[in-house]
mmCIF file of C-alpha atoms in Angstrom:
data_model
loop_
_atom_site.group_PDB
_atom_site.id
_atom_site.type_symbol
_atom_site.label_atom_id
_atom_site.label_comp_id
_atom_site.label_asym_id
_atom_site.label_seq_id
_atom_site.Cartn_x
_atom_site.Cartn_y
_atom_site.Cartn_z
ATOM 1 C CA MET K 1 106.704 31.131 81.349
ATOM 2 C CA THR K 2 103.266 29.646 81.994
ATOM 3 C CA GLY K 3 99.709 30.811 79.221
ATOM 4 C CA THR K 4 96.232 30.323 78.806
ATOM 5 C CA PRO K 5 96.286 27.219 76.411
ATOM 6 C CA THR K 6 95.364 27.680 72.310
ATOM 7 C CA PRO K 7 92.334 25.515 70.201
ATOM 8 C CA LEU K 8 95.502 25.113 67.860
ATOM 9 C CA ASP K 9 96.800 22.324 69.807
ATOM 10 C CA GLY K 10 95.183 18.911 68.354
ATOM 11 C CA GLY K 11 93.179 20.470 65.506
ATOM 12 C CA HIS K 12 89.689 20.503 68.491
ATOM 13 C CA GLY K 13 87.437 23.587 69.180
ATOM 14 C CA THR K 14 84.255 24.277 70.835
ATOM 15 C CA PRO K 15 81.136 22.206 71.085
ATOM 16 C CA SER K 16 79.521 24.672 70.075
ATOM 17 C CA THR K 17 81.529 25.351 66.978
ATOM 18 C CA ARG K 18 81.109 21.846 65.992
ATOM 19 C CA ARG K 19 77.245 21.990 65.647
ATOM 20 C CA GLY K 20 76.954 25.255 62.974
ATOM 21 C CA PRO K 21 77.326 23.503 59.331
ATOM 22 C CA ARG K 22 75.048 20.549 60.066
ATOM 23 C CA GLY K 23 72.139 22.582 61.497
ATOM 24 C CA LEU K 24 72.102 24.513 59.374
ATOM 25 C CA MET K 25 71.807 21.658 56.545
ATOM 26 C CA VAL K 26 68.922 20.231 58.680
ATOM 27 C CA ALA K 27 67.458 23.650 58.946
ATOM 28 C CA VAL K 28 67.338 23.591 55.460
ATOM 29 C CA LEU K 29 66.035 20.289 54.506
ATOM 30 C CA ALA K 30 63.139 20.214 56.342
ATOM 31 C CA LEU K 31 61.985 24.328 55.018
ATOM 32 C CA CYS K 32 62.096 22.265 51.382
ATOM 33 C CA ALA K 33 60.004 19.776 53.038
ATOM 34 C CA VAL K 34 57.044 22.187 54.041
ATOM 35 C CA GLY K 35 57.389 24.169 50.797
ATOM 36 C CA PHE K 36 56.748 20.732 48.882
ATOM 37 C CA ALA K 37 53.977 19.609 50.968
ATOM 38 C CA ALA K 38 52.323 22.917 50.810
ATOM 39 C CA TYR K 39 52.632 22.727 46.728
ATOM 40 C CA ARG K 40 51.205 19.670 46.470
ATOM 41 C CA HIS K 41 48.296 20.562 48.679
ATOM 42 C CA GLU K 42 47.500 23.677 46.360
ATOM 43 C CA ALA K 43 47.897 21.752 43.076
ATOM 44 C CA ALA K 44 45.924 19.181 43.507
ATOM 45 C CA PRO K 45 42.766 18.582 41.614
ATOM 46 C CA PRO K 46 39.688 19.334 42.748
ATOM 47 C CA PRO K 47 37.078 16.020 43.203
ATOM 48 C CA ALA K 48 35.207 15.849 39.865
ATOM 49 C CA PRO K 49 31.596 16.547 39.750
ATOM 50 C CA GLU K 50 28.629 14.035 39.243
ATOM 51 C CA ALA K 51 27.901 12.594 35.431
ATOM 52 C CA ALA K 52 24.377 14.697 34.681
ATOM 53 C CA ALA K 53 21.515 12.840 33.496
ATOM 54 C CA PRO K 54 21.119 12.374 29.475
ATOM 55 C CA ALA K 55 18.531 14.424 27.722
ATOM 56 C CA PRO K 56 15.587 12.667 26.814
ATOM 57 C CA VAL K 57 15.626 11.381 23.346
ATOM 58 C CA PRO K 58 12.820 13.536 21.184
ATOM 59 C CA VAL K 59 10.447 10.740 19.173
ATOM 60 C CA VAL K 60 7.337 10.464 17.109
ATOM 61 C CA THR K 61 4.587 8.242 18.615
ATOM 62 C CA ALA K 62 1.577 6.389 18.056
ATOM 63 C CA ALA K 63 -0.982 4.467 19.330
ATOM 64 C CA VAL K 64 -1.887 0.629 19.080
ATOM 65 C CA ARG K 65 -5.003 1.210 17.769
ATOM 66 C CA THR K 66 -7.981 -1.729 17.157
ATOM 67 C CA GLN K 67 -9.837 -1.670 14.508
ATOM 68 C CA ASP K 68 -11.177 -3.849 11.519
ATOM 69 C CA VAL K 69 -8.019 -4.638 8.503
ATOM 70 C CA PRO K 70 -8.548 -5.886 5.219
ATOM 71 C CA ILE K 71 -6.901 -8.920 4.592
ATOM 72 C CA VAL K 72 -5.541 -8.291 1.247
ATOM 73 C CA LEU K 73 -2.718 -10.425 -0.801
ATOM 74 C CA THR K 74 -0.640 -7.809 -3.365
ATOM 75 C CA GLY K 75 1.305 -9.937 -6.406
ATOM 76 C CA VAL K 76 4.051 -8.096 -9.209
ATOM 77 C CA GLY K 77 1.865 -7.850 -12.355
ATOM 78 C CA THR K 78 1.747 -6.638 -16.362
ATOM 79 C CA VAL K 79 -0.975 -5.066 -17.564
ATOM 80 C CA ASN K 80 -2.296 -6.893 -20.892
ATOM 81 C CA ALA K 81 -4.688 -5.685 -22.954
ATOM 82 C CA LEU K 82 -8.132 -7.367 -23.566
ATOM 83 C CA ASN K 83 -7.324 -7.316 -27.450
ATOM 84 C CA LEU K 84 -4.750 -6.480 -29.559
ATOM 85 C CA ALA K 85 -4.430 -6.582 -33.321
ATOM 86 C CA THR K 86 -1.916 -5.632 -35.453
ATOM 87 C CA ILE K 87 -4.058 -4.255 -38.995
ATOM 88 C CA ARG K 88 -2.222 -5.613 -42.026
ATOM 89 C CA SER K 89 -4.430 -5.405 -45.203
ATOM 90 C CA GLN K 90 -4.965 -9.123 -46.561
ATOM 91 C CA VAL K 91 -5.149 -7.984 -50.591
ATOM 92 C CA THR K 92 -2.235 -6.052 -52.313
ATOM 93 C CA GLY K 93 -2.379 -3.455 -53.228
ATOM 94 C CA TYR K 94 -1.536 0.704 -53.132
ATOM 95 C CA LEU K 95 -1.484 2.212 -49.544
ATOM 96 C CA GLN K 96 -4.595 4.966 -50.570
ATOM 97 C CA SER K 97 -4.759 6.716 -47.522
ATOM 98 C CA ALA K 98 -4.354 6.537 -44.064
ATOM 99 C CA ASP K 99 -7.488 7.448 -42.247
ATOM 100 C CA PHE K 100 -6.448 7.764 -38.407
ATOM 101 C CA THR K 101 -4.038 9.695 -36.146
ATOM 102 C CA GLU K 102 -1.371 8.126 -33.931
ATOM 103 C CA GLY K 103 -2.352 7.498 -29.914
ATOM 104 C CA GLN K 104 -6.170 8.380 -31.638
ATOM 105 C CA PHE K 105 -9.074 6.532 -29.229
ATOM 106 C CA VAL K 106 -11.301 4.798 -32.746
ATOM 107 C CA LYS K 107 -14.576 2.924 -32.125
ATOM 108 C CA ARG K 108 -15.261 -0.487 -34.234
ATOM 109 C CA GLY K 109 -15.282 -0.240 -37.028
ATOM 110 C CA ASP K 110 -14.319 3.216 -38.043
ATOM 111 C CA VAL K 111 -12.376 3.267 -41.391
ATOM 112 C CA LEU K 112 -8.109 2.881 -40.303
ATOM 113 C CA ALA K 113 -6.671 2.947 -44.078
ATOM 114 C CA ARG K 114 -7.728 2.703 -47.672
ATOM 115 C CA ILE K 115 -5.838 0.647 -50.077
ATOM 116 C CA ASP K 116 -6.884 1.403 -54.086
ATOM 117 C CA PRO K 117 -9.569 -0.527 -54.879
ATOM 118 C CA ARG K 118 -9.616 -0.111 -58.882
ATOM 119 C CA ILE K 119 -8.632 -4.030 -59.361
ATOM 120 C CA TYR K 120 -10.611 -5.379 -57.305
ATOM 121 C CA GLN K 121 -14.161 -3.450 -58.549
ATOM 122 C CA ALA K 122 -12.825 -4.796 -61.998
ATOM 123 C CA ARG K 123 -12.749 -8.274 -61.020
ATOM 124 C CA LEU K 124 -16.095 -7.773 -58.813
ATOM 125 C CA GLU K 125 -17.788 -6.350 -62.074
ATOM 126 C CA GLN K 126 -16.246 -9.366 -64.536
ATOM 127 C CA ALA K 127 -17.876 -11.738 -62.089
ATOM 128 C CA GLN K 128 -21.382 -10.099 -62.083
ATOM 129 C CA ALA K 129 -21.073 -10.033 -66.344
ATOM 130 C CA GLN K 130 -20.215 -13.603 -66.113
ATOM 131 C CA LEU K 131 -23.106 -14.347 -63.419
ATOM 132 C CA ALA K 132 -25.738 -12.268 -66.263
ATOM 133 C CA LYS K 133 -24.470 -14.251 -68.896
ATOM 134 C CA ASP K 134 -24.725 -17.558 -67.581
ATOM 135 C CA GLN K 135 -28.694 -16.119 -66.345
ATOM 136 C CA ALA K 136 -29.547 -15.702 -70.069
ATOM 137 C CA LEU K 137 -27.999 -19.233 -71.047
ATOM 138 C CA LEU K 138 -29.998 -20.383 -68.321
ATOM 139 C CA ALA K 139 -33.397 -18.769 -69.331
ATOM 140 C CA ASN K 140 -32.696 -19.740 -73.020
ATOM 141 C CA GLN K 141 -31.631 -23.612 -72.188
ATOM 142 C CA LYS K 142 -35.492 -23.248 -70.351
ATOM 143 C CA THR K 143 -37.137 -22.358 -73.309
ATOM 144 C CA ASN K 144 -36.023 -24.812 -75.642
ATOM 145 C CA LEU K 145 -36.446 -27.633 -73.276
ATOM 146 C CA ALA K 146 -39.969 -25.894 -72.665
ATOM 147 C CA ARG K 147 -40.854 -26.446 -76.143
ATOM 148 C CA ASN K 148 -38.994 -29.165 -77.180
ATOM 149 C CA GLU K 149 -41.411 -31.580 -73.868
ATOM 150 C CA PRO K 150 -44.860 -31.125 -75.817
ATOM 151 C CA LEU K 151 -43.751 -31.867 -79.526
ATOM 152 C CA LEU K 152 -41.212 -35.657 -77.394
ATOM 153 C CA GLN K 153 -44.598 -36.561 -76.740
ATOM 154 C CA LYS K 154 -45.847 -35.758 -80.244
ATOM 155 C CA GLY K 155 -43.154 -37.370 -81.381
ATOM 156 C CA PHE K 156 -41.267 -34.190 -83.455
ATOM 157 C CA ALA K 157 -38.514 -34.503 -80.878
ATOM 158 C CA THR K 158 -35.944 -37.034 -80.380
ATOM 159 C CA ASP K 159 -35.377 -38.215 -76.372
ATOM 160 C CA GLN K 160 -31.488 -37.557 -77.073
ATOM 161 C CA GLN K 161 -32.740 -34.012 -77.394
ATOM 162 C CA VAL K 162 -34.595 -33.325 -74.808
ATOM 163 C CA VAL K 163 -31.886 -35.349 -72.051
ATOM 164 C CA SER K 164 -29.672 -32.787 -73.305
ATOM 165 C CA GLU K 165 -31.267 -29.873 -73.109
ATOM 166 C CA ARG K 166 -32.062 -31.252 -69.705
ATOM 167 C CA ALA K 167 -28.435 -31.283 -68.652
ATOM 168 C CA GLN K 168 -27.475 -28.439 -70.591
ATOM 169 C CA ILE K 169 -29.797 -26.901 -67.896
ATOM 170 C CA ALA K 170 -28.295 -28.787 -65.000
ATOM 171 C CA GLN K 171 -24.926 -27.417 -66.155
ATOM 172 C CA THR K 172 -25.841 -23.892 -66.553
ATOM 173 C CA GLU K 173 -27.463 -24.128 -63.172
ATOM 174 C CA SER K 174 -23.994 -25.310 -61.703
ATOM 175 C CA ALA K 175 -22.207 -22.530 -63.785
ATOM 176 C CA LEU K 176 -24.504 -19.979 -62.004
ATOM 177 C CA LYS K 177 -23.469 -21.146 -58.547
ATOM 178 C CA GLY K 178 -19.585 -20.517 -59.515
ATOM 179 C CA ASP K 179 -20.608 -16.712 -60.997
ATOM 180 C CA GLN K 180 -21.961 -16.501 -57.354
ATOM 181 C CA ALA K 181 -19.116 -17.881 -55.467
ATOM 182 C CA ALA K 182 -16.562 -15.760 -57.735
ATOM 183 C CA ILE K 183 -18.955 -12.894 -56.850
ATOM 184 C CA ASP K 184 -19.086 -13.236 -53.549
ATOM 185 C CA TYR K 185 -14.743 -13.573 -53.479
ATOM 186 C CA ALA K 186 -14.291 -10.863 -55.576
ATOM 187 C CA GLN K 187 -16.815 -8.540 -53.205
ATOM 188 C CA THR K 188 -15.091 -10.124 -50.573
ATOM 189 C CA GLU K 189 -11.572 -8.882 -52.108
ATOM 190 C CA LEU K 190 -13.116 -5.201 -52.970
ATOM 191 C CA ASP K 191 -14.367 -5.055 -48.943
ATOM 192 C CA PHE K 192 -10.782 -5.511 -48.015
ATOM 193 C CA THR K 193 -9.708 -2.797 -49.832
ATOM 194 C CA THR K 194 -10.890 -0.675 -46.685
ATOM 195 C CA LEU K 195 -9.535 -1.599 -43.661
ATOM 196 C CA ARG K 196 -11.779 -0.851 -40.224
ATOM 197 C CA ALA K 197 -11.253 -1.302 -36.626
ATOM 198 C CA PRO K 198 -12.150 -4.628 -35.149
ATOM 199 C CA PHE K 199 -12.912 -3.383 -32.044
ATOM 200 C CA ASP K 200 -12.841 0.177 -29.646
ATOM 201 C CA GLY K 201 -9.183 1.243 -29.330
ATOM 202 C CA VAL K 202 -6.180 3.566 -29.688
ATOM 203 C CA THR K 203 -3.896 3.059 -32.710
ATOM 204 C CA GLY K 204 -0.457 3.222 -32.242
ATOM 205 C CA ILE K 205 2.583 4.109 -34.226
ATOM 206 C CA ARG K 206 1.978 3.943 -38.580
ATOM 207 C CA ARG K 207 4.000 1.997 -39.525
ATOM 208 C CA VAL K 208 3.941 2.615 -43.307
ATOM 209 C CA ASP K 209 3.091 5.858 -45.184
ATOM 210 C CA ILE K 210 0.946 6.082 -47.855
ATOM 211 C CA GLY K 211 1.917 5.623 -51.501
ATOM 212 C CA ASN K 212 3.732 2.051 -50.508
ATOM 213 C CA ILE K 213 2.490 -1.169 -51.637
ATOM 214 C CA VAL K 214 1.244 -3.252 -48.940
ATOM 215 C CA ASN K 215 0.800 -6.896 -49.138
ATOM 216 C CA PRO K 216 -0.599 -9.593 -46.426
ATOM 217 C CA THR K 217 2.725 -10.838 -45.802
ATOM 218 C CA ASP K 218 3.598 -7.436 -44.683
ATOM 219 C CA THR K 219 5.077 -8.740 -40.612
ATOM 220 C CA ASN K 220 4.375 -5.057 -39.432
ATOM 221 C CA GLY K 221 1.315 -3.641 -41.014
ATOM 222 C CA ILE K 222 0.398 -0.346 -40.998
ATOM 223 C CA VAL K 223 -0.510 -0.204 -37.300
ATOM 224 C CA VAL K 224 -1.453 -1.415 -33.700
ATOM 225 C CA LEU K 225 -4.542 -1.510 -32.156
ATOM 226 C CA THR K 226 -4.766 -1.994 -28.535
ATOM 227 C CA GLN K 227 -7.973 -2.170 -26.562
ATOM 228 C CA VAL K 228 -7.384 -0.173 -23.294
ATOM 229 C CA GLN K 229 -11.026 0.139 -21.902
ATOM 230 C CA PRO K 230 -11.366 -2.451 -19.888
ATOM 231 C CA ILE K 231 -7.692 -3.550 -19.633
ATOM 232 C CA SER K 232 -6.829 -6.917 -17.675
ATOM 233 C CA VAL K 233 -3.788 -7.234 -15.099
ATOM 234 C CA LEU K 234 -2.108 -10.716 -14.891
ATOM 235 C CA PHE K 235 -0.277 -11.446 -11.193
ATOM 236 C CA THR K 236 0.755 -14.472 -9.116
ATOM 237 C CA LEU K 237 -0.130 -15.162 -5.823
ATOM 238 C CA PRO K 238 1.621 -18.464 -3.603
ATOM 239 C CA THR K 239 -0.417 -21.338 -4.173
ATOM 240 C CA SER K 240 -0.673 -20.578 -0.411
ATOM 241 C CA ASP K 241 -3.085 -18.258 -0.834
ATOM 242 C CA ILE K 242 -5.288 -19.389 -3.506
ATOM 243 C CA ALA K 243 -7.496 -21.589 -0.816
ATOM 244 C CA ALA K 244 -7.917 -18.064 0.121
ATOM 245 C CA VAL K 245 -8.665 -16.367 -3.083
ATOM 246 C CA GLN K 246 -10.544 -19.156 -4.134
ATOM 247 C CA ALA K 247 -13.252 -18.647 -1.230
ATOM 248 C CA ALA K 248 -13.931 -15.524 -1.644
ATOM 249 C CA LEU K 249 -14.706 -15.817 -5.398
ATOM 250 C CA ASN K 250 -16.948 -18.713 -4.119
ATOM 251 C CA ARG K 251 -18.757 -15.792 -1.487
ATOM 252 C CA GLY K 252 -19.004 -13.797 -4.801
ATOM 253 C CA PRO K 253 -16.835 -11.205 -6.493
ATOM 254 C CA VAL K 254 -13.814 -10.230 -5.348
ATOM 255 C CA ALA K 255 -12.421 -6.580 -5.931
ATOM 256 C CA ALA K 256 -8.796 -5.322 -7.409
ATOM 257 C CA THR K 257 -7.152 -3.315 -7.123
ATOM 258 C CA ALA K 258 -3.799 -2.001 -9.480
ATOM 259 C CA TYR K 259 -1.622 -0.102 -7.431
ATOM 260 C CA ASP K 260 2.064 1.842 -9.147
ATOM 261 C CA GLN K 261 5.579 -0.325 -8.919
ATOM 262 C CA SER K 262 6.351 1.746 -5.700
ATOM 263 C CA GLY K 263 2.958 0.262 -4.594
ATOM 264 C CA ASP K 264 1.845 3.767 -3.039
ATOM 265 C CA ARG K 265 -0.214 5.279 -5.885
ATOM 266 C CA LYS K 266 -3.799 3.979 -6.801
ATOM 267 C CA LEU K 267 -3.700 3.351 -10.633
ATOM 268 C CA ASP K 268 -8.004 1.536 -10.653
ATOM 269 C CA THR K 269 -10.151 -0.580 -8.914
ATOM 270 C CA GLY K 270 -11.856 -3.695 -11.008
ATOM 271 C CA THR K 271 -12.368 -6.925 -10.441
ATOM 272 C CA LEU K 272 -10.659 -10.612 -10.036
ATOM 273 C CA LEU K 273 -11.957 -11.851 -13.312
ATOM 274 C CA LEU K 274 -10.554 -15.671 -12.448
ATOM 275 C CA ILE K 275 -7.849 -17.688 -11.092
ATOM 276 C CA ASN K 276 -5.353 -19.573 -13.783
ATOM 277 C CA ASN K 277 -6.010 -23.534 -13.907
ATOM 278 C CA GLN K 278 -2.762 -24.803 -12.640
ATOM 279 C CA ALA K 279 0.043 -23.258 -10.839
ATOM 280 C CA ASP K 280 3.568 -22.923 -11.714
ATOM 281 C CA PRO K 281 5.943 -25.854 -9.570
ATOM 282 C CA ARG K 282 9.024 -24.407 -10.332
ATOM 283 C CA SER K 283 8.285 -20.632 -9.111
ATOM 284 C CA GLY K 284 5.123 -22.297 -6.345
ATOM 285 C CA THR K 285 3.143 -19.333 -7.997
ATOM 286 C CA VAL K 286 -0.599 -19.582 -9.629
ATOM 287 C CA GLN K 287 -1.419 -16.368 -11.951
ATOM 288 C CA LEU K 288 -4.591 -14.946 -11.813
ATOM 289 C CA LYS K 289 -6.235 -12.471 -13.960
ATOM 290 C CA ALA K 290 -8.093 -9.250 -13.166
ATOM 291 C CA VAL K 291 -10.062 -6.921 -15.009
ATOM 292 C CA PHE K 292 -10.378 -3.219 -14.415
ATOM 293 C CA PRO K 293 -12.175 -0.285 -16.252
ATOM 294 C CA ASN K 294 -9.214 2.576 -17.375
ATOM 295 C CA ALA K 295 -11.204 5.062 -17.270
ATOM 296 C CA GLN K 296 -8.849 7.183 -16.608
ATOM 297 C CA ARG K 297 -6.568 5.150 -18.733
ATOM 298 C CA GLN K 298 -3.607 4.977 -16.077
ATOM 299 C CA LEU K 299 -3.723 1.578 -16.628
ATOM 300 C CA TRP K 300 -0.866 0.279 -19.996
ATOM 301 C CA ALA K 301 -0.520 -2.287 -22.053
ATOM 302 C CA GLY K 302 2.814 -3.996 -21.183
ATOM 303 C CA SER K 303 3.411 -2.275 -17.680
ATOM 304 C CA PHE K 304 4.020 -3.738 -14.044
ATOM 305 C CA VAL K 305 2.062 -2.803 -11.433
ATOM 306 C CA ASN K 306 1.268 -4.510 -8.075
ATOM 307 C CA ALA K 307 -2.521 -5.798 -7.164
ATOM 308 C CA ALA K 308 -3.955 -6.458 -4.719
ATOM 309 C CA VAL K 309 -7.423 -8.609 -3.609
ATOM 310 C CA THR K 310 -9.044 -8.212 -0.578
ATOM 311 C CA THR K 311 -10.014 -11.908 0.443
ATOM 312 C CA SER K 312 -12.002 -11.324 4.011
ATOM 313 C CA VAL K 313 -11.741 -8.752 6.807
ATOM 314 C CA GLU K 314 -9.839 -9.188 10.432
ATOM 315 C CA LYS K 315 -12.577 -7.999 12.949
ATOM 316 C CA GLY K 316 -10.975 -6.718 16.064
ATOM 317 C CA ALA K 317 -7.707 -6.432 14.935
ATOM 318 C CA LEU K 318 -4.676 -4.787 16.932
ATOM 319 C CA THR K 319 -2.747 -2.575 14.602
ATOM 320 C CA VAL K 320 0.506 -0.043 14.250
ATOM 321 C CA PRO K 321 2.114 1.999 11.567
ATOM 322 C CA THR K 322 5.125 0.048 9.731
ATOM 323 C CA ASN K 323 7.050 2.836 10.240
ATOM 324 C CA ALA K 324 6.631 1.061 13.960
ATOM 325 C CA LEU K 325 8.205 -2.207 12.737
ATOM 326 C CA GLN K 326 11.998 -2.684 13.610
ATOM 327 C CA VAL K 327 14.026 -5.827 12.260
ATOM 328 C CA SER K 328 16.801 -7.465 14.435
ATOM 329 C CA ASP K 329 18.534 -11.031 13.865
ATOM 330 C CA THR K 330 15.995 -13.049 15.913
ATOM 331 C CA GLY K 331 13.281 -11.149 14.031
ATOM 332 C CA GLN K 332 10.801 -8.234 14.133
ATOM 333 C CA PHE K 333 10.184 -5.818 17.148
ATOM 334 C CA VAL K 334 9.070 -2.317 18.345
ATOM 335 C CA TYR K 335 9.650 0.553 20.584
ATOM 336 C CA VAL K 336 7.085 0.494 23.289
ATOM 337 C CA VAL K 337 7.215 3.138 25.746
ATOM 338 C CA GLY K 338 6.282 3.089 29.665
ATOM 339 C CA ALA K 339 4.657 5.082 31.622
ATOM 340 C CA ASP K 340 7.770 6.628 32.904
ATOM 341 C CA ASP K 341 8.814 7.674 29.120
ATOM 342 C CA THR K 342 11.556 4.896 29.410
ATOM 343 C CA ILE K 343 12.139 2.416 26.219
ATOM 344 C CA SER K 344 11.053 -1.163 26.500
ATOM 345 C CA VAL K 345 11.912 -4.031 23.460
ATOM 346 C CA ARG K 346 8.826 -6.274 22.359
ATOM 347 C CA PRO K 347 9.371 -8.660 19.378
ATOM 348 C CA VAL K 348 5.854 -8.835 17.293
ATOM 349 C CA THR K 349 4.757 -11.051 14.417
ATOM 350 C CA VAL K 350 3.554 -9.152 12.055
ATOM 351 C CA LYS K 351 0.390 -11.125 9.588
ATOM 352 C CA GLN K 352 0.266 -8.478 7.400
ATOM 353 C CA ARG K 353 1.919 -4.887 5.806
ATOM 354 C CA THR K 354 -0.358 -2.936 3.881
ATOM 355 C CA ARG K 355 -0.470 0.273 3.167
ATOM 356 C CA GLY K 356 1.079 1.597 6.038
ATOM 357 C CA VAL K 357 -0.621 -0.155 8.690
ATOM 358 C CA ALA K 358 0.631 -3.443 10.201
ATOM 359 C CA LEU K 359 -1.654 -5.880 11.661
ATOM 360 C CA VAL K 360 0.326 -7.242 14.429
ATOM 361 C CA ALA K 361 -1.220 -10.769 15.487
ATOM 362 C CA ASP K 362 1.231 -11.211 18.847
ATOM 363 C CA GLY K 363 3.287 -8.937 20.879
ATOM 364 C CA LEU K 364 1.321 -5.267 22.125
ATOM 365 C CA LYS K 365 -2.322 -4.957 23.346
ATOM 366 C CA ASP K 366 -4.546 -2.269 22.786
ATOM 367 C CA GLY K 367 -3.712 1.049 23.910
ATOM 368 C CA GLU K 368 -0.038 0.865 24.248
ATOM 369 C CA THR K 369 2.070 3.433 22.648
ATOM 370 C CA VAL K 370 5.135 2.864 19.801
ATOM 371 C CA VAL K 371 7.857 4.898 18.259
ATOM 372 C CA VAL K 372 7.314 5.594 14.767
ATOM 373 C CA GLN K 373 10.326 7.537 13.706
ATOM 374 C CA GLY K 374 13.506 8.939 15.520
ATOM 375 C CA GLN K 375 14.223 4.988 16.592
ATOM 376 C CA TYR K 376 17.795 5.647 15.585
ATOM 377 C CA ARG K 377 19.120 6.958 19.052
ATOM 378 C CA LEU K 378 17.000 4.499 21.180
ATOM 379 C CA LYS K 379 18.031 1.404 22.979
ATOM 380 C CA PRO K 380 16.285 -0.276 26.209
ATOM 381 C CA GLY K 381 16.057 2.415 29.277
ATOM 382 C CA THR K 382 15.822 5.600 27.273
ATOM 383 C CA ARG K 383 13.976 7.764 28.323
ATOM 384 C CA ILE K 384 12.022 9.491 24.902
ATOM 385 C CA THR K 385 9.952 12.492 24.893
ATOM 386 C CA PRO K 386 6.987 12.897 22.490
ATOM 387 C CA ALA K 387 7.354 15.829 19.766
ATOM 388 C CA SER K 388 6.124 16.313 16.456
ATOM 389 C CA PRO K 389 7.683 14.511 12.844
ATOM 390 C CA ASP K 390 8.985 17.921 11.985
ATOM 391 C CA GLN K 391 11.016 17.593 15.218
ATOM 392 C CA VAL K 392 12.758 14.236 14.416
ATOM 393 C CA PRO K 393 14.933 13.701 12.267
ATOM 394 C CA ASP K 394 13.851 11.118 9.126
ATOM 395 C CA THR K 395 15.691 8.118 10.190
ATOM 396 C CA SER K 396 14.246 5.229 11.642
ATOM 397 C CA THR K 397 15.769 2.595 11.267
ATOM 398 C CA ALA K 398 17.722 1.229 14.980
ATOM 399 C CA SER K 399 20.988 1.090 14.268
ATOM 400 C CA ALA K 400 23.021 -2.634 14.358
ATOM 401 C CA GLY K 401 24.667 -1.725 18.114
ATOM 402 C CA MET K 402 21.110 -0.579 19.399
ATOM 403 C CA LEU K 403 19.292 -3.573 18.253
ATOM 404 C CA PRO K 404 18.393 -5.640 21.350
#
């Protein structure tokens, strides 16, 4: 029987039947690729915007000024009383009274204390009595001599008698001198029972109470008296400064000013008295002495102060506030504000720093602007904006990373 052949023979089918599974796989892969590309396009981040310029830094500024500047030399010193005395008794006795109040201002000659005077009064009267006795004896001896000298000429008195009377008179006259010396000594001891102030000054703490026995060997004495008006300050300067100080003294009186230990508060104004006659080779300094009226009693003996003397005046000097000065490893510098409000670093040479003003010898010009507060945020090229002090932090020192 003849018929149509079937596809089961040999396992072969039509061409369309053979391409079906492979074509489906290719289509799926193509769709996946298109979807992944679309996802990549949507997930990509947008381009970053350009960085904004930093805001200007607020700072306090000041102008470089030209002015006449006093050249001032300053040294650390100690206040010393021109006179200081430990008031102690020069005789032994009972302390009868203390006629002062601790811390009292007393005048020269004021009574400070009294010792029981009775023993010394008795010694004085005894010496006076001896003087009177010897004066009477001398008068009698002179009377006898006056009577016997005429008798000697008439032969009624012997030479020996007259010579003896003359010797007795000389002896008594010598005794009278001793009597007067004893009176003076007793009077002095009696005077010592009243202790008086040897100069104007202020009393300290009383060191012995009334009723105690005092004597000249007491180390502490009764009270210490200190002269406070005027008062002196001893201070030192380097030997390199002494030539300028001596030149100023040669021209006339040199003003001296005393400041507290911080150097900020003025205590008094006086006059330089002298430069010591030798230098200390170990420290390379010379001691100077200034005297102050101390009318307000701001200077106290034993306290430390800063003493300043003005030796000359530099005309037309360039100055800036000391707050403008910064320090780096290479020296001092300032931040200068340019015309476009940008910062540049300028090394400077400072000749003197006094009372908040720095005298600049080199590095700046008159009229330039420098930063005096807010330096800690600055570096070369920083833009700034002027501000008031209350708008800028007090920290004015540049950080280590910002130093030139």
